[in-house]
Amino acid sequence: NKNEAEEVLTTAEAHTMVFDINLARTAPLQVVSQDLFKTQTIRFTENEGVYQIQEFSKGILDLYAKQIMAEPKVVVTVNGHFDAEGSDEETSLIQSSNLANMALDYLLKKGADKARINVFPLGNTYPLSSNDAATSKLLNQRVEINIKL
């Protein structure tokens, strides 16, 4: 939504956010606090147990990698999430780690500095949806990235 993106941009500018205007309009940031921003959710496709970053999400990661490299004070947290259906807590934690590391690897291939990126697998502790259908499970299989100035 363009108005939401403009509102996020205005708030971000007020807090000396360095991300450029095109990034904020293309991939809005959610303001969590004065110096903490949450990116759009990174989504995955699954085919016979093999996960891949969705093409749309690769575009989002491309934008953030560029901006992370441009701002040396930014610290990034990559939070991996997974569904609870049919998997124990340990398996869910491992799967969420795999998703988070896929996003990390992608950012690193684009030139982001690993020293400023932390990865946290969160398993199934923060579901966005129930796990009663395949589409609901896919909503829970995600990566969220926090950017701290």
PDB file of C-alpha atoms in Angstrom:
ATOM      1  CA  ASN A   1       0.000   0.000   0.000  1.00  0.00           C
ATOM      2  CA  LYS A   2       1.548   3.298  -1.126  1.00  0.00           C
ATOM      3  CA  ASN A   3       0.247   5.313   1.851  1.00  0.00           C
ATOM      4  CA  GLU A   4       1.686   2.792   4.326  1.00  0.00           C
ATOM      5  CA  ALA A   5       5.037   2.914   2.523  1.00  0.00           C
ATOM      6  CA  GLU A   6       5.043   6.715   2.632  1.00  0.00           C
ATOM      7  CA  GLU A   7       4.156   6.650   6.346  1.00  0.00           C
ATOM      8  CA  VAL A   8       6.973   4.199   7.024  1.00  0.00           C
ATOM      9  CA  LEU A   9       9.348   6.313   4.966  1.00  0.00           C
ATOM     10  CA  THR A  10       8.381   9.483   6.824  1.00  0.00           C
ATOM     11  CA  THR A  11       8.918   7.786  10.188  1.00  0.00           C
ATOM     12  CA  ALA A  12      12.181   6.288   9.010  1.00  0.00           C
ATOM     13  CA  GLU A  13      13.450   9.642   7.757  1.00  0.00           C
ATOM     14  CA  ALA A  14      12.605  11.190  11.107  1.00  0.00           C
ATOM     15  CA  HIS A  15      14.941   8.663  12.700  1.00  0.00           C
ATOM     16  CA  THR A  16      17.762   9.269  10.194  1.00  0.00           C
ATOM     17  CA  MET A  17      16.975   6.160   8.193  1.00  0.00           C
ATOM     18  CA  VAL A  18      19.399   5.906   5.283  1.00  0.00           C
ATOM     19  CA  PHE A  19      17.445   3.521   3.060  1.00  0.00           C
ATOM     20  CA  ASP A  20      16.567   5.247  -0.166  1.00  0.00           C
ATOM     21  CA  ILE A  21      13.072   6.277  -1.199  1.00  0.00           C
ATOM     22  CA  ASN A  22      12.746   3.590  -3.875  1.00  0.00           C
ATOM     23  CA  LEU A  23      13.537   0.838  -1.387  1.00  0.00           C
ATOM     24  CA  ALA A  24      10.979   2.091   1.120  1.00  0.00           C
ATOM     25  CA  ARG A  25       8.276   2.247  -1.544  1.00  0.00           C
ATOM     26  CA  THR A  26       9.167  -1.138  -3.009  1.00  0.00           C
ATOM     27  CA  ALA A  27       9.749  -3.056   0.207  1.00  0.00           C
ATOM     28  CA  PRO A  28       8.316  -1.086   3.138  1.00  0.00           C
ATOM     29  CA  LEU A  29       9.835  -1.285   6.568  1.00  0.00           C
ATOM     30  CA  GLN A  30       7.735  -1.703   9.682  1.00  0.00           C
ATOM     31  CA  VAL A  31       8.942   0.642  12.398  1.00  0.00           C
ATOM     32  CA  VAL A  32       9.371  -1.344  15.627  1.00  0.00           C
ATOM     33  CA  SER A  33      11.171   1.363  17.603  1.00  0.00           C
ATOM     34  CA  GLN A  34      13.247   4.482  16.963  1.00  0.00           C
ATOM     35  CA  ASP A  35      16.205   2.456  15.712  1.00  0.00           C
ATOM     36  CA  LEU A  36      14.688  -0.952  14.855  1.00  0.00           C
ATOM     37  CA  PHE A  37      12.922  -1.788  11.618  1.00  0.00           C
ATOM     38  CA  LYS A  38      11.361  -5.019  10.379  1.00  0.00           C
ATOM     39  CA  THR A  39      11.457  -5.907   6.677  1.00  0.00           C
ATOM     40  CA  GLN A  40       8.862  -7.614   4.577  1.00  0.00           C
ATOM     41  CA  THR A  41       8.607 -11.341   5.209  1.00  0.00           C
ATOM     42  CA  ILE A  42      10.829 -13.574   3.101  1.00  0.00           C
ATOM     43  CA  ARG A  43       8.801 -16.475   1.692  1.00  0.00           C
ATOM     44  CA  PHE A  44       9.779 -19.904   0.415  1.00  0.00           C
ATOM     45  CA  THR A  45       8.405 -22.500  -1.952  1.00  0.00           C
ATOM     46  CA  GLU A  46       8.541 -26.180  -1.083  1.00  0.00           C
ATOM     47  CA  ASN A  47       8.710 -29.094  -3.488  1.00  0.00           C
ATOM     48  CA  GLU A  48       9.104 -32.593  -2.072  1.00  0.00           C
ATOM     49  CA  GLY A  49      10.814 -31.313   1.054  1.00  0.00           C
ATOM     50  CA  VAL A  50      13.195 -28.982  -0.793  1.00  0.00           C
ATOM     51  CA  TYR A  51      12.822 -25.288   0.018  1.00  0.00           C
ATOM     52  CA  GLN A  52      13.759 -22.370  -2.181  1.00  0.00           C
ATOM     53  CA  ILE A  53      13.444 -18.632  -1.711  1.00  0.00           C
ATOM     54  CA  GLN A  54      10.530 -17.291  -3.761  1.00  0.00           C
ATOM     55  CA  GLU A  55      11.559 -15.069  -6.674  1.00  0.00           C
ATOM     56  CA  PHE A  56       9.668 -12.098  -5.241  1.00  0.00           C
ATOM     57  CA  SER A  57      11.514 -12.545  -1.940  1.00  0.00           C
ATOM     58  CA  LYS A  58      14.848 -12.681  -3.767  1.00  0.00           C
ATOM     59  CA  GLY A  59      14.036  -9.218  -5.099  1.00  0.00           C
ATOM     60  CA  ILE A  60      13.385  -8.005  -1.568  1.00  0.00           C
ATOM     61  CA  LEU A  61      16.661  -9.519  -0.366  1.00  0.00           C
ATOM     62  CA  ASP A  62      18.492  -7.864  -3.276  1.00  0.00           C
ATOM     63  CA  LEU A  63      17.191  -4.459  -2.194  1.00  0.00           C
ATOM     64  CA  TYR A  64      18.097  -4.976   1.451  1.00  0.00           C
ATOM     65  CA  ALA A  65      21.558  -6.381   0.657  1.00  0.00           C
ATOM     66  CA  LYS A  66      22.311  -3.245  -1.342  1.00  0.00           C
ATOM     67  CA  GLN A  67      21.193  -0.989   1.474  1.00  0.00           C
ATOM     68  CA  ILE A  68      22.947  -3.028   4.175  1.00  0.00           C
ATOM     69  CA  MET A  69      26.211  -2.623   2.278  1.00  0.00           C
ATOM     70  CA  ALA A  70      25.617   1.123   1.910  1.00  0.00           C
ATOM     71  CA  GLU A  71      25.166   1.701   5.652  1.00  0.00           C
ATOM     72  CA  PRO A  72      28.092   0.397   7.748  1.00  0.00           C
ATOM     73  CA  LYS A  73      26.343   0.890  11.120  1.00  0.00           C
ATOM     74  CA  VAL A  74      23.363  -1.323  10.312  1.00  0.00           C
ATOM     75  CA  VAL A  75      23.129  -4.635  12.194  1.00  0.00           C
ATOM     76  CA  VAL A  76      20.790  -7.273  10.779  1.00  0.00           C
ATOM     77  CA  THR A  77      18.975 -10.122  12.510  1.00  0.00           C
ATOM     78  CA  VAL A  78      17.630 -12.951  10.350  1.00  0.00           C
ATOM     79  CA  ASN A  79      14.861 -14.813  12.202  1.00  0.00           C
ATOM     80  CA  GLY A  80      13.820 -18.197  10.814  1.00  0.00           C
ATOM     81  CA  HIS A  81      10.329 -19.575  11.498  1.00  0.00           C
ATOM     82  CA  PHE A  82       8.718 -22.917  10.691  1.00  0.00           C
ATOM     83  CA  ASP A  83       5.377 -24.672  11.092  1.00  0.00           C
ATOM     84  CA  ALA A  84       4.483 -27.096  13.889  1.00  0.00           C
ATOM     85  CA  GLU A  85       2.477 -29.591  11.877  1.00  0.00           C
ATOM     86  CA  GLY A  86       3.895 -33.096  11.903  1.00  0.00           C
ATOM     87  CA  SER A  87       7.241 -32.072  13.327  1.00  0.00           C
ATOM     88  CA  ASP A  88       8.613 -32.065  16.836  1.00  0.00           C
ATOM     89  CA  GLU A  89      10.134 -28.953  18.328  1.00  0.00           C
ATOM     90  CA  GLU A  90      13.696 -29.972  17.472  1.00  0.00           C
ATOM     91  CA  THR A  91      12.841 -30.642  13.810  1.00  0.00           C
ATOM     92  CA  SER A  92      11.006 -27.330  13.579  1.00  0.00           C
ATOM     93  CA  LEU A  93      14.035 -25.555  15.033  1.00  0.00           C
ATOM     94  CA  ILE A  94      16.347 -27.238  12.517  1.00  0.00           C
ATOM     95  CA  GLN A  95      14.045 -26.340   9.612  1.00  0.00           C
ATOM     96  CA  SER A  96      13.772 -22.716  10.762  1.00  0.00           C
ATOM     97  CA  SER A  97      17.576 -22.605  10.964  1.00  0.00           C
ATOM     98  CA  ASN A  98      17.786 -23.932   7.400  1.00  0.00           C
ATOM     99  CA  LEU A  99      15.433 -21.199   6.122  1.00  0.00           C
ATOM    100  CA  ALA A 100      17.282 -18.461   8.000  1.00  0.00           C
ATOM    101  CA  ASN A 101      20.627 -19.679   6.672  1.00  0.00           C
ATOM    102  CA  MET A 102      19.251 -19.732   3.105  1.00  0.00           C
ATOM    103  CA  ALA A 103      18.387 -16.044   3.482  1.00  0.00           C
ATOM    104  CA  LEU A 104      21.779 -15.345   5.079  1.00  0.00           C
ATOM    105  CA  ASP A 105      23.621 -17.135   2.254  1.00  0.00           C
ATOM    106  CA  TYR A 106      21.662 -15.124  -0.292  1.00  0.00           C
ATOM    107  CA  LEU A 107      22.556 -11.825   1.408  1.00  0.00           C
ATOM    108  CA  LEU A 108      26.222 -12.847   1.607  1.00  0.00           C
ATOM    109  CA  LYS A 109      26.303 -13.747  -2.099  1.00  0.00           C
ATOM    110  CA  LYS A 110      25.041 -10.229  -2.777  1.00  0.00           C
ATOM    111  CA  GLY A 111      27.915  -8.732  -0.790  1.00  0.00           C
ATOM    112  CA  ALA A 112      26.468  -8.153   2.684  1.00  0.00           C
ATOM    113  CA  ASP A 113      28.961  -8.309   5.586  1.00  0.00           C
ATOM    114  CA  LYS A 114      28.514 -11.503   7.652  1.00  0.00           C
ATOM    115  CA  ALA A 115      29.985  -9.809  10.736  1.00  0.00           C
ATOM    116  CA  ARG A 116      26.891  -7.570  10.917  1.00  0.00           C
ATOM    117  CA  ILE A 117      24.297 -10.323  10.422  1.00  0.00           C
ATOM    118  CA  ASN A 118      22.972 -12.547  13.219  1.00  0.00           C
ATOM    119  CA  VAL A 119      20.831 -15.636  12.584  1.00  0.00           C
ATOM    120  CA  PHE A 120      18.208 -16.882  15.042  1.00  0.00           C
ATOM    121  CA  PRO A 121      16.154 -20.020  14.358  1.00  0.00           C
ATOM    122  CA  LEU A 122      12.876 -19.666  16.252  1.00  0.00           C
ATOM    123  CA  GLY A 123      11.203 -22.927  15.233  1.00  0.00           C
ATOM    124  CA  ASN A 124       7.426 -22.886  15.592  1.00  0.00           C
ATOM    125  CA  THR A 125       7.249 -20.437  18.506  1.00  0.00           C
ATOM    126  CA  TYR A 126       5.682 -17.522  16.557  1.00  0.00           C
ATOM    127  CA  PRO A 127       3.137 -18.874  14.061  1.00  0.00           C
ATOM    128  CA  LEU A 128       1.267 -16.474  11.805  1.00  0.00           C
ATOM    129  CA  SER A 129      -1.412 -18.998  10.972  1.00  0.00           C
ATOM    130  CA  SER A 130      -2.830 -22.326  12.072  1.00  0.00           C
ATOM    131  CA  ASN A 131      -1.197 -25.414  10.615  1.00  0.00           C
ATOM    132  CA  ASP A 132      -4.422 -27.018   9.398  1.00  0.00           C
ATOM    133  CA  ALA A 133      -3.780 -26.619   5.655  1.00  0.00           C
ATOM    134  CA  ALA A 134      -0.765 -26.618   3.347  1.00  0.00           C
ATOM    135  CA  THR A 135      -1.168 -22.908   2.601  1.00  0.00           C
ATOM    136  CA  SER A 136      -1.330 -22.101   6.321  1.00  0.00           C
ATOM    137  CA  LYS A 137       1.839 -24.072   6.952  1.00  0.00           C
ATOM    138  CA  LEU A 138       3.622 -22.157   4.184  1.00  0.00           C
ATOM    139  CA  LEU A 139       2.714 -18.877   5.900  1.00  0.00           C
ATOM    140  CA  ASN A 140       4.564 -20.090   8.990  1.00  0.00           C
ATOM    141  CA  GLN A 141       7.602 -21.187   6.976  1.00  0.00           C
ATOM    142  CA  ARG A 142       9.258 -17.809   6.662  1.00  0.00           C
ATOM    143  CA  VAL A 143      12.152 -15.521   7.490  1.00  0.00           C
ATOM    144  CA  GLU A 144      11.762 -12.098   9.061  1.00  0.00           C
ATOM    145  CA  ILE A 145      14.644  -9.668   9.013  1.00  0.00           C
ATOM    146  CA  ASN A 146      15.165  -6.943  11.587  1.00  0.00           C
ATOM    147  CA  ILE A 147      17.424  -4.001  10.833  1.00  0.00           C
ATOM    148  CA  LYS A 148      18.937  -2.070  13.721  1.00  0.00           C
ATOM    149  CA  LEU A 149      20.551   1.309  13.134  1.00  0.00           C
TER     150      LEU A 149
END
